[in-house]
mmCIF file of C-alpha atoms in Angstrom:
data_model
loop_
_atom_site.group_PDB
_atom_site.id
_atom_site.type_symbol
_atom_site.label_atom_id
_atom_site.label_comp_id
_atom_site.label_asym_id
_atom_site.label_seq_id
_atom_site.Cartn_x
_atom_site.Cartn_y
_atom_site.Cartn_z
ATOM 1 C CA MET A 7 78.624 -166.794 96.967
ATOM 2 C CA ASN A 8 81.731 -166.730 98.506
ATOM 3 C CA VAL A 9 81.985 -169.012 101.774
ATOM 4 C CA LEU A 10 83.925 -168.219 103.368
ATOM 5 C CA THR A 11 86.106 -168.456 107.258
ATOM 6 C CA ARG A 12 85.513 -165.532 108.414
ATOM 7 C CA GLY A 13 86.884 -165.926 112.391
ATOM 8 C CA THR A 14 90.023 -164.864 111.679
ATOM 9 C CA ARG A 15 90.088 -161.054 110.932
ATOM 10 C CA ARG A 16 89.962 -159.040 113.538
ATOM 11 C CA ARG A 17 90.620 -156.667 115.235
ATOM 12 C CA PRO A 18 91.996 -153.799 113.042
ATOM 13 C CA PHE A 19 94.159 -152.281 115.373
ATOM 14 C CA LEU A 20 96.284 -154.983 115.965
ATOM 15 C CA VAL A 21 96.644 -155.142 113.130
ATOM 16 C CA ASN A 22 98.304 -151.353 112.657
ATOM 17 C CA ALA A 23 100.215 -151.719 115.570
ATOM 18 C CA LEU A 24 102.667 -154.461 113.897
ATOM 19 C CA ALA A 25 101.831 -153.408 110.418
ATOM 20 C CA GLY A 26 104.075 -149.811 111.469
ATOM 21 C CA ALA A 27 106.927 -149.716 109.000
ATOM 22 C CA LEU A 28 103.949 -150.763 105.543
ATOM 23 C CA VAL A 29 101.839 -148.669 107.012
ATOM 24 C CA GLY A 30 104.299 -145.437 107.122
ATOM 25 C CA ALA A 31 104.918 -146.517 103.833
ATOM 26 C CA LEU A 32 101.068 -146.173 102.114
ATOM 27 C CA LEU A 33 99.906 -144.049 103.760
ATOM 28 C CA LEU A 34 100.619 -140.865 101.837
ATOM 29 C CA PRO A 35 98.503 -141.672 99.446
ATOM 30 C CA LEU A 36 95.520 -141.375 102.191
ATOM 31 C CA ALA A 37 96.166 -137.620 102.833
ATOM 32 C CA ALA A 38 95.188 -136.649 99.396
ATOM 33 C CA CYS A 39 91.891 -135.024 99.628
ATOM 34 C CA SER A 40 90.185 -135.482 95.673
ATOM 35 C CA SER A 41 89.023 -132.649 93.189
ATOM 36 C CA GLY A 42 85.331 -134.099 92.270
ATOM 37 C CA GLY A 43 85.742 -137.146 93.698
ATOM 38 C CA GLN A 44 88.386 -138.121 90.761
ATOM 39 C CA GLU A 45 91.626 -137.441 92.230
ATOM 40 C CA ARG A 46 94.557 -139.895 90.976
ATOM 41 C CA ILE A 47 97.361 -141.740 92.907
ATOM 42 C CA ASP A 48 100.829 -143.155 91.267
ATOM 43 C CA ASP A 49 101.886 -146.275 90.990
ATOM 44 C CA SER A 50 104.552 -145.012 94.027
ATOM 45 C CA GLY A 51 101.814 -143.987 96.295
ATOM 46 C CA ASN A 52 102.245 -140.156 96.397
ATOM 47 C CA PRO A 53 99.206 -137.592 97.097
ATOM 48 C CA SER A 54 98.352 -134.750 94.161
ATOM 49 C CA GLN A 55 96.436 -132.781 97.218
ATOM 50 C CA SER A 56 96.629 -131.896 100.730
ATOM 51 C CA THR A 57 96.416 -133.517 103.878
ATOM 52 C CA PRO A 58 91.984 -133.100 104.895
ATOM 53 C CA SER A 59 91.373 -132.727 107.795
ATOM 54 C CA GLY A 60 90.343 -134.656 110.501
ATOM 55 C CA THR A 61 90.300 -136.656 114.499
ATOM 56 C CA SER A 62 92.937 -139.163 115.331
ATOM 57 C CA ALA A 63 90.617 -142.973 115.394
ATOM 58 C CA ALA A 64 92.845 -143.912 118.254
ATOM 59 C CA ASP A 65 90.356 -141.499 119.602
ATOM 60 C CA PRO A 66 87.985 -143.051 121.689
ATOM 61 C CA VAL A 67 85.733 -139.896 122.874
ATOM 62 C CA THR A 68 86.197 -137.611 119.385
ATOM 63 C CA ARG A 69 84.606 -138.973 116.136
ATOM 64 C CA THR A 70 85.184 -137.665 112.368
ATOM 65 C CA LYS A 71 82.588 -135.126 111.665
ATOM 66 C CA THR A 72 80.134 -136.778 108.881
ATOM 67 C CA LEU A 73 77.158 -136.443 106.706
ATOM 68 C CA SER A 74 74.063 -137.216 107.213
ATOM 69 C CA LYS A 75 72.359 -140.705 106.513
ATOM 70 C CA ALA A 76 70.117 -139.196 103.950
ATOM 71 C CA GLU A 77 73.308 -138.466 101.945
ATOM 72 C CA TYR A 78 75.105 -141.304 101.813
ATOM 73 C CA LEU A 79 71.784 -142.809 100.825
ATOM 74 C CA HIS A 80 72.363 -140.896 97.088
ATOM 75 C CA PRO A 81 75.895 -140.351 96.507
ATOM 76 C CA LYS A 82 76.382 -137.839 94.133
ATOM 77 C CA GLY A 83 78.558 -140.584 92.235
ATOM 78 C CA VAL A 84 79.098 -143.689 92.546
ATOM 79 C CA TYR A 85 80.877 -145.366 95.927
ATOM 80 C CA PHE A 86 83.799 -147.624 94.699
ATOM 81 C CA GLY A 87 84.020 -150.227 98.313
ATOM 82 C CA VAL A 88 86.579 -152.434 99.349
ATOM 83 C CA ALA A 89 86.735 -155.496 101.645
ATOM 84 C CA THR A 90 90.523 -156.801 102.666
ATOM 85 C CA PHE A 91 91.184 -159.124 105.319
ATOM 86 C CA HIS A 92 91.980 -157.054 107.959
ATOM 87 C CA ALA A 93 88.975 -153.669 106.805
ATOM 88 C CA PRO A 94 88.855 -151.284 107.781
ATOM 89 C CA ALA A 95 92.549 -151.600 108.614
ATOM 90 C CA TRP A 96 94.601 -148.560 107.948
ATOM 91 C CA ALA A 97 98.353 -150.663 105.678
ATOM 92 C CA THR A 98 95.125 -153.051 103.597
ATOM 93 C CA THR A 99 93.197 -149.127 102.752
ATOM 94 C CA ALA A 100 96.241 -148.523 101.656
ATOM 95 C CA ALA A 101 97.991 -150.817 99.095
ATOM 96 C CA VAL A 102 94.362 -150.896 97.847
ATOM 97 C CA THR A 103 95.100 -146.968 97.249
ATOM 98 C CA VAL A 104 97.960 -147.150 95.592
ATOM 99 C CA ALA A 105 97.278 -150.330 93.649
ATOM 100 C CA SER A 106 93.618 -149.028 91.440
ATOM 101 C CA GLY A 107 95.456 -145.496 92.035
ATOM 102 C CA ARG A 108 91.707 -144.736 93.255
ATOM 103 C CA HIS A 109 90.570 -143.638 97.732
ATOM 104 C CA PRO A 110 88.382 -146.612 98.057
ATOM 105 C CA ARG A 111 84.876 -144.731 99.743
ATOM 106 C CA MET A 112 83.344 -147.249 101.123
ATOM 107 C CA LEU A 113 84.941 -150.402 103.464
ATOM 108 C CA GLU A 114 83.458 -153.434 104.066
ATOM 109 C CA TYR A 115 84.280 -155.665 107.269
ATOM 110 C CA TYR A 116 82.125 -158.182 109.272
ATOM 111 C CA GLN A 117 81.377 -159.295 112.436
ATOM 112 C CA GLY A 118 79.428 -162.366 114.158
ATOM 113 C CA TRP A 119 76.978 -161.879 117.282
ATOM 114 C CA ASN A 120 79.924 -162.982 119.386
ATOM 115 C CA GLU A 121 81.254 -159.182 119.103
ATOM 116 C CA ASP A 122 80.033 -155.776 120.473
ATOM 117 C CA PHE A 123 79.073 -152.993 117.757
ATOM 118 C CA SER A 124 82.915 -151.269 117.553
ATOM 119 C CA ALA A 125 83.158 -147.597 116.907
ATOM 120 C CA ALA A 126 86.905 -147.748 116.823
ATOM 121 C CA ASP A 127 85.988 -149.856 113.213
ATOM 122 C CA ALA A 128 83.432 -147.334 112.347
ATOM 123 C CA GLU A 129 85.392 -144.112 113.220
ATOM 124 C CA LEU A 130 88.484 -145.960 111.702
ATOM 125 C CA SER A 131 86.627 -145.849 108.408
ATOM 126 C CA TYR A 132 85.553 -142.551 108.486
ATOM 127 C CA LYS A 133 88.670 -141.391 109.827
ATOM 128 C CA GLN A 134 90.749 -142.843 105.879
ATOM 129 C CA GLY A 135 87.636 -141.198 104.321
ATOM 130 C CA ALA A 136 85.369 -143.667 103.844
ATOM 131 C CA VAL A 137 82.083 -145.534 104.733
ATOM 132 C CA PRO A 138 81.628 -147.872 107.006
ATOM 133 C CA LEU A 139 79.463 -151.170 105.253
ATOM 134 C CA LEU A 140 79.499 -153.821 108.858
ATOM 135 C CA THR A 141 77.936 -157.170 107.480
ATOM 136 C CA TRP A 142 76.674 -158.717 111.159
ATOM 137 C CA GLU A 143 76.277 -162.251 110.683
ATOM 138 C CA PRO A 144 74.101 -164.268 113.655
ATOM 139 C CA PHE A 145 76.282 -166.520 114.054
ATOM 140 C CA ALA A 146 79.537 -166.995 116.614
ATOM 141 C CA LYS A 147 82.776 -169.047 115.705
ATOM 142 C CA SER A 148 81.208 -172.641 113.522
ATOM 143 C CA ARG A 149 80.911 -171.957 109.818
ATOM 144 C CA ALA A 150 78.381 -174.772 110.310
ATOM 145 C CA ALA A 151 75.119 -173.954 107.875
ATOM 146 C CA ASP A 152 72.791 -175.630 110.233
ATOM 147 C CA GLN A 153 73.012 -173.594 113.304
ATOM 148 C CA PRO A 154 69.582 -173.647 115.549
ATOM 149 C CA GLU A 155 71.192 -171.356 118.454
ATOM 150 C CA TYR A 156 70.803 -168.715 115.860
ATOM 151 C CA SER A 157 67.948 -169.878 114.365
ATOM 152 C CA LEU A 158 65.825 -167.202 112.585
ATOM 153 C CA LYS A 159 62.578 -167.746 114.148
ATOM 154 C CA LYS A 160 65.104 -167.629 118.666
ATOM 155 C CA ILE A 161 66.517 -163.821 116.105
ATOM 156 C CA ALA A 162 62.116 -162.865 116.113
ATOM 157 C CA SER A 163 60.981 -164.053 118.839
ATOM 158 C CA GLY A 164 63.154 -161.708 121.207
ATOM 159 C CA SER A 165 65.540 -164.305 122.056
ATOM 160 C CA PHE A 166 68.685 -162.313 121.286
ATOM 161 C CA ASP A 167 66.597 -158.637 122.332
ATOM 162 C CA SER A 168 69.767 -157.608 124.766
ATOM 163 C CA TYR A 169 72.209 -158.287 122.835
ATOM 164 C CA VAL A 170 70.350 -156.533 119.505
ATOM 165 C CA ILE A 171 69.230 -154.125 121.739
ATOM 166 C CA ARG A 172 72.563 -153.292 123.440
ATOM 167 C CA PHE A 173 74.062 -153.485 119.809
ATOM 168 C CA ALA A 174 71.771 -150.758 118.631
ATOM 169 C CA ARG A 175 72.047 -148.438 121.693
ATOM 170 C CA GLN A 176 75.979 -148.593 120.656
ATOM 171 C CA VAL A 177 75.394 -147.072 117.195
ATOM 172 C CA LYS A 178 73.526 -145.217 118.621
ATOM 173 C CA ALA A 179 75.921 -143.501 121.305
ATOM 174 C CA ALA A 180 78.759 -144.073 117.967
ATOM 175 C CA GLY A 181 76.542 -140.552 116.739
ATOM 176 C CA GLN A 182 78.328 -141.412 112.709
ATOM 177 C CA PRO A 183 75.621 -143.668 109.844
ATOM 178 C CA ILE A 184 76.856 -147.071 108.601
ATOM 179 C CA ALA A 185 75.891 -149.145 106.251
ATOM 180 C CA LEU A 186 74.467 -152.308 107.846
ATOM 181 C CA ARG A 187 74.547 -155.686 106.219
ATOM 182 C CA PHE A 188 72.395 -157.894 107.871
ATOM 183 C CA ALA A 189 72.584 -161.588 107.064
ATOM 184 C CA HIS A 190 73.191 -161.488 104.006
ATOM 185 C CA GLU A 191 72.727 -164.353 100.836
ATOM 186 C CA MET A 192 69.441 -165.686 102.789
ATOM 187 C CA ASN A 193 68.800 -167.196 99.466
ATOM 188 C CA GLY A 194 71.757 -169.164 99.425
ATOM 189 C CA ASP A 195 71.992 -173.099 101.416
ATOM 190 C CA TRP A 196 75.396 -171.557 103.416
ATOM 191 C CA TYR A 197 74.844 -169.639 105.968
ATOM 192 C CA PRO A 198 72.151 -170.464 109.296
ATOM 193 C CA TRP A 199 70.063 -168.138 107.959
ATOM 194 C CA SER A 200 68.813 -169.425 105.153
ATOM 195 C CA GLU A 201 65.147 -170.641 105.462
ATOM 196 C CA LYS A 202 66.312 -173.988 104.702
ATOM 197 C CA ASN A 203 68.328 -174.435 107.974
ATOM 198 C CA SER A 204 69.030 -174.177 111.521
ATOM 199 C CA GLY A 205 64.753 -175.308 112.202
ATOM 200 C CA ASN A 206 63.882 -172.374 109.693
ATOM 201 C CA SER A 207 61.384 -172.116 108.257
ATOM 202 C CA ARG A 208 58.819 -169.561 105.165
ATOM 203 C CA GLY A 209 58.894 -166.038 106.320
ATOM 204 C CA ASP A 210 61.243 -166.433 109.021
ATOM 205 C CA TYR A 211 63.234 -164.659 107.494
ATOM 206 C CA VAL A 212 61.592 -161.397 107.205
ATOM 207 C CA LYS A 213 59.564 -161.592 110.449
ATOM 208 C CA ALA A 214 63.515 -161.854 111.933
ATOM 209 C CA TRP A 215 64.896 -158.836 109.566
ATOM 210 C CA ARG A 216 62.048 -156.294 110.341
ATOM 211 C CA HIS A 217 62.234 -157.603 113.958
ATOM 212 C CA ILE A 218 65.693 -156.126 114.375
ATOM 213 C CA HIS A 219 65.055 -153.305 112.797
ATOM 214 C CA ASP A 220 62.512 -152.466 115.020
ATOM 215 C CA LEU A 221 64.846 -152.578 117.884
ATOM 216 C CA PHE A 222 66.977 -149.782 116.307
ATOM 217 C CA GLN A 223 64.110 -147.883 115.731
ATOM 218 C CA ALA A 224 62.961 -148.317 119.145
ATOM 219 C CA VAL A 225 66.089 -147.081 120.495
ATOM 220 C CA GLY A 226 66.407 -144.000 117.684
ATOM 221 C CA ALA A 227 69.455 -145.429 116.267
ATOM 222 C CA THR A 228 68.155 -144.271 113.070
ATOM 223 C CA GLU A 229 71.360 -143.343 111.024
ATOM 224 C CA VAL A 230 71.624 -147.021 109.554
ATOM 225 C CA ILE A 231 71.662 -148.293 106.421
ATOM 226 C CA TRP A 232 69.599 -150.884 105.642
ATOM 227 C CA VAL A 233 71.074 -152.917 103.673
ATOM 228 C CA TRP A 234 68.937 -156.665 102.403
ATOM 229 C CA SER A 235 71.801 -158.254 100.114
ATOM 230 C CA PRO A 236 70.980 -162.154 97.976
ATOM 231 C CA ASN A 237 73.361 -164.231 96.397
ATOM 232 C CA ALA A 238 72.906 -163.385 92.996
ATOM 233 C CA LEU A 239 70.063 -165.893 91.326
ATOM 234 C CA ARG A 240 73.335 -167.983 89.444
ATOM 235 C CA GLY A 241 74.355 -169.434 92.468
ATOM 236 C CA ALA A 242 70.902 -169.547 94.457
ATOM 237 C CA ARG A 243 68.594 -171.269 91.208
ATOM 238 C CA GLY A 244 64.930 -171.860 92.331
ATOM 239 C CA VAL A 245 64.553 -169.811 95.346
ATOM 240 C CA PRO A 246 62.474 -165.928 94.008
ATOM 241 C CA LEU A 247 63.650 -163.658 96.311
ATOM 242 C CA LYS A 248 60.210 -161.572 96.391
ATOM 243 C CA PRO A 249 59.702 -163.421 99.512
ATOM 244 C CA LEU A 250 62.555 -163.058 101.275
ATOM 245 C CA TYR A 251 62.441 -159.269 101.125
ATOM 246 C CA PRO A 252 61.498 -157.510 104.150
ATOM 247 C CA GLY A 253 59.726 -154.490 102.304
ATOM 248 C CA ASP A 254 60.760 -151.413 100.998
ATOM 249 C CA SER A 255 59.763 -149.586 104.728
ATOM 250 C CA TYR A 256 62.845 -151.774 106.654
ATOM 251 C CA VAL A 257 65.010 -151.109 103.408
ATOM 252 C CA ASP A 258 67.356 -148.662 102.676
ATOM 253 C CA TRP A 259 69.749 -150.365 99.749
ATOM 254 C CA ILE A 260 69.303 -153.492 97.896
ATOM 255 C CA GLY A 261 72.892 -155.776 97.125
ATOM 256 C CA VAL A 262 73.718 -158.330 95.164
ATOM 257 C CA ASP A 263 76.687 -160.244 96.021
ATOM 258 C CA GLY A 264 77.652 -161.863 92.503
ATOM 259 C CA TYR A 265 81.263 -163.596 91.159
ATOM 260 C CA GLY A 266 82.165 -164.408 87.880
ATOM 261 C CA PHE A 267 83.203 -168.502 88.575
ATOM 262 C CA GLY A 268 84.612 -168.725 84.901
ATOM 263 C CA GLU A 269 81.948 -166.724 83.235
ATOM 264 C CA LYS A 270 83.212 -164.010 80.630
ATOM 265 C CA THR A 271 81.521 -161.581 81.856
ATOM 266 C CA ALA A 272 79.604 -160.248 85.015
ATOM 267 C CA THR A 273 76.709 -159.238 82.877
ATOM 268 C CA GLU A 274 75.078 -162.652 82.837
ATOM 269 C CA VAL A 275 76.339 -163.019 86.352
ATOM 270 C CA ILE A 276 74.649 -160.155 87.835
ATOM 271 C CA GLN A 277 71.368 -158.733 85.676
ATOM 272 C CA PRO A 278 69.669 -161.092 85.910
ATOM 273 C CA THR A 279 69.236 -161.303 89.906
ATOM 274 C CA VAL A 280 68.518 -157.098 89.240
ATOM 275 C CA ASP A 281 65.647 -158.388 86.665
ATOM 276 C CA GLU A 282 64.500 -160.074 89.431
ATOM 277 C CA ILE A 283 64.606 -157.415 92.071
ATOM 278 C CA THR A 284 63.302 -154.412 90.115
ATOM 279 C CA LYS A 285 60.185 -156.439 89.658
ATOM 280 C CA PHE A 286 59.278 -155.639 93.546
ATOM 281 C CA SER A 287 61.462 -152.942 94.223
ATOM 282 C CA HIS A 288 63.668 -149.548 92.304
ATOM 283 C CA LYS A 289 65.674 -148.705 95.653
ATOM 284 C CA PRO A 290 69.551 -147.999 94.914
ATOM 285 C CA ILE A 291 71.653 -151.257 94.784
ATOM 286 C CA LEU A 292 74.674 -152.070 95.712
ATOM 287 C CA LEU A 293 77.126 -154.655 94.626
ATOM 288 C CA SER A 294 77.817 -155.278 98.238
ATOM 289 C CA GLU A 295 80.135 -158.166 97.023
ATOM 290 C CA THR A 296 82.174 -158.502 93.448
ATOM 291 C CA GLY A 297 84.868 -160.547 91.864
ATOM 292 C CA SER A 298 86.248 -162.637 89.460
ATOM 293 C CA SER A 299 87.698 -166.462 90.075
ATOM 294 C CA PRO A 300 91.187 -166.453 88.367
ATOM 295 C CA GLY A 301 91.953 -167.242 85.137
ATOM 296 C CA PRO A 302 91.985 -165.953 80.872
ATOM 297 C CA GLN A 303 89.148 -163.904 81.509
ATOM 298 C CA GLN A 304 89.540 -162.126 84.675
ATOM 299 C CA PRO A 305 90.331 -159.343 82.670
ATOM 300 C CA GLY A 306 87.800 -158.982 80.739
ATOM 301 C CA TRP A 307 84.868 -160.090 82.952
ATOM 302 C CA THR A 308 86.622 -157.551 85.119
ATOM 303 C CA ALA A 309 86.238 -154.725 82.367
ATOM 304 C CA ASP A 310 82.533 -155.449 81.994
ATOM 305 C CA LEU A 311 82.149 -155.364 85.552
ATOM 306 C CA PHE A 312 83.081 -151.522 85.043
ATOM 307 C CA ARG A 313 81.015 -151.405 81.533
ATOM 308 C CA TRP A 314 77.988 -152.865 83.658
ATOM 309 C CA ILE A 315 77.482 -150.424 86.570
ATOM 310 C CA LYS A 316 78.272 -146.841 84.199
ATOM 311 C CA ARG A 317 75.265 -148.192 82.042
ATOM 312 C CA THR A 318 72.812 -149.615 84.310
ATOM 313 C CA PRO A 319 70.232 -146.888 85.709
ATOM 314 C CA ASN A 320 69.633 -146.999 90.467
ATOM 315 C CA VAL A 321 73.948 -149.002 90.790
ATOM 316 C CA ILE A 322 75.487 -146.541 93.422
ATOM 317 C CA GLY A 323 78.389 -148.727 94.264
ATOM 318 C CA PHE A 324 80.251 -151.402 94.225
ATOM 319 C CA VAL A 325 82.439 -153.183 97.124
ATOM 320 C CA TRP A 326 85.742 -155.674 94.964
ATOM 321 C CA PHE A 327 86.355 -158.879 97.016
ATOM 322 C CA GLN A 328 90.003 -158.522 98.047
ATOM 323 C CA HIS A 329 90.940 -161.419 99.464
ATOM 324 C CA SER A 330 93.032 -164.607 99.005
ATOM 325 C CA VAL A 331 92.303 -167.979 99.276
ATOM 326 C CA ASP A 332 94.922 -167.386 102.547
ATOM 327 C CA GLU A 333 92.870 -164.832 103.781
ATOM 328 C CA GLY A 334 89.213 -166.904 103.419
ATOM 329 C CA GLY A 335 88.252 -166.951 99.871
ATOM 330 C CA GLN A 336 86.972 -169.411 97.769
ATOM 331 C CA TYR A 337 89.499 -168.367 94.839
ATOM 332 C CA ASP A 338 92.343 -165.371 94.885
ATOM 333 C CA TYR A 339 89.704 -162.572 93.493
ATOM 334 C CA ARG A 340 92.571 -159.697 94.612
ATOM 335 C CA PHE A 341 93.043 -157.572 91.205
ATOM 336 C CA ASP A 342 95.753 -156.808 91.515
ATOM 337 C CA VAL A 343 97.610 -159.834 91.559
ATOM 338 C CA ASN A 344 96.520 -160.749 87.483
ATOM 339 C CA PRO A 345 98.770 -157.194 85.580
ATOM 340 C CA GLN A 346 96.152 -157.893 83.395
ATOM 341 C CA THR A 347 92.926 -157.170 85.952
ATOM 342 C CA LYS A 348 94.828 -154.602 87.375
ATOM 343 C CA ALA A 349 94.748 -152.204 84.342
ATOM 344 C CA ALA A 350 91.602 -153.018 83.429
ATOM 345 C CA PHE A 351 90.165 -152.753 86.902
ATOM 346 C CA ARG A 352 92.706 -149.385 87.279
ATOM 347 C CA LYS A 353 90.459 -147.674 83.421
ATOM 348 C CA GLY A 354 87.390 -148.895 84.705
ATOM 349 C CA LEU A 355 88.019 -146.966 87.912
ATOM 350 C CA ASP A 356 88.527 -143.352 85.547
ATOM 351 C CA SER A 357 85.481 -144.397 83.667
ATOM 352 C CA LEU A 358 82.917 -143.643 86.251
ATOM 353 C CA THR A 359 82.342 -140.296 88.069
ATOM 354 C CA LEU A 360 82.805 -141.843 91.793
ATOM 355 C CA SER A 361 81.952 -140.307 94.564
ATOM 356 C CA PRO A 362 83.621 -137.727 96.577
ATOM 357 C CA TRP A 363 86.182 -138.500 98.179
ATOM 358 C CA PRO A 364 86.792 -138.360 101.469
ATOM 359 C CA VAL A 365 83.161 -138.762 102.292
ATOM 360 C CA THR A 366 82.898 -136.380 104.890
ATOM 361 C CA PRO A 367 82.482 -132.318 104.834
ATOM 362 C CA ASP A 368 85.597 -131.961 104.052
ATOM 363 C CA ALA A 369 84.894 -133.245 100.135
ATOM 364 C CA PRO A 370 84.565 -130.877 97.414
ATOM 365 C CA GLN A 371 81.189 -130.135 96.160
#
C-alpha cells in the first residue's frame, strides 16, 4: 500500500523546460546503447556506447519505432522499471540511470480520469528506451477514498463511455504499445474503486474492468498490455484476490504492489501474494510498485528483493517507487539516499539478466 498525493505530479514537458542545466548534465548516460542488456554507466554518467537513432520527443507526429505488443509481453530478460515524481521526464530518468548504473527499461507514471491520453508521454518513454507503464486511476482531483461519482457501477454501466472511448481511440492513434494498469490496489480500502467504497458491491470491479477492456477492443486499441495489480495481501488482509480477477482473457500481466514497512526481507512481503495468485492464474508477474521504508533493514530488504526476483519463475520485471515523502511517498523510498541501500540496489541489478536497452528495434537481439 502506498497512498499518494498524486495531483501535483504533472507535466513532464514543463519539468524538461525548467531543468535544462540538470538535463544537460545527466542526459549523456541516456545516449548509451546497451550490449546484451547489460550496459554499465559509471558514477559520473559517462556512456560506454554510441547514441541510438530516433526521432525528437517533442515531435507531435513522428513516433519512435517500437516492437509489437507480443514482443514486449515476454521480454528477453527482466524489466528494470522506475516510477519517479515527474516520470517520464528526461531529468528524473537520467538521475536514476546515474544512481543505479543501468538504464531503466520501464517508466511508470500516473493519471486520473480528468485527462486524455498523452501520446507525448508514451513517446517520451520510448525515446528514452523504456516501455511506458501508465497507471490509470478512475478519479479526478480528490484523493478521498469514497467518491460515488466514480463508482464501479457507473463505470460498468457506461456512464463514462464517452471518455473511455475517446481515450482508447487516442491510444490506438498513437500507434505504440503501452502497458495500462487500471484501478490498481483494488483489494485495499484506500481508493474509490475498492468494492468497500463509493457504493460499490461485490463483483463490481470485474464488471468495470471487463467493460473498459471490451471498449478498447471495440475501437481497435489492441496493442495495450493490460496489467491487473492488487496490493500485497499483508496490506489488505481478509480480501481474497480471485473474486477480483477479471480472467486470463482480460489480463496480460499480473502486477503486485509490495512495500517493506520494517520487514527484514522482501520475500515475506511478496511471496504470500504470489502464492495466492498462482492458484488461479499463471500470467507473467510484474512487481508494479515496490520499495522499502528507511531504516537499518532497508539495505538487506533491497538485496533480498533481487534474490527473490532471480529465483522466482514467471517474474518479468519490477518497478521501484523512487519517491520521497515530499513527492507523495508514504516514506522516502529512494534507493540512492542510503549508501548501503544504493550499493545493494546496484549489486542486485548486476545479478539480473536485464531485458535489452533500449526496448526498441535498436536493441541488440
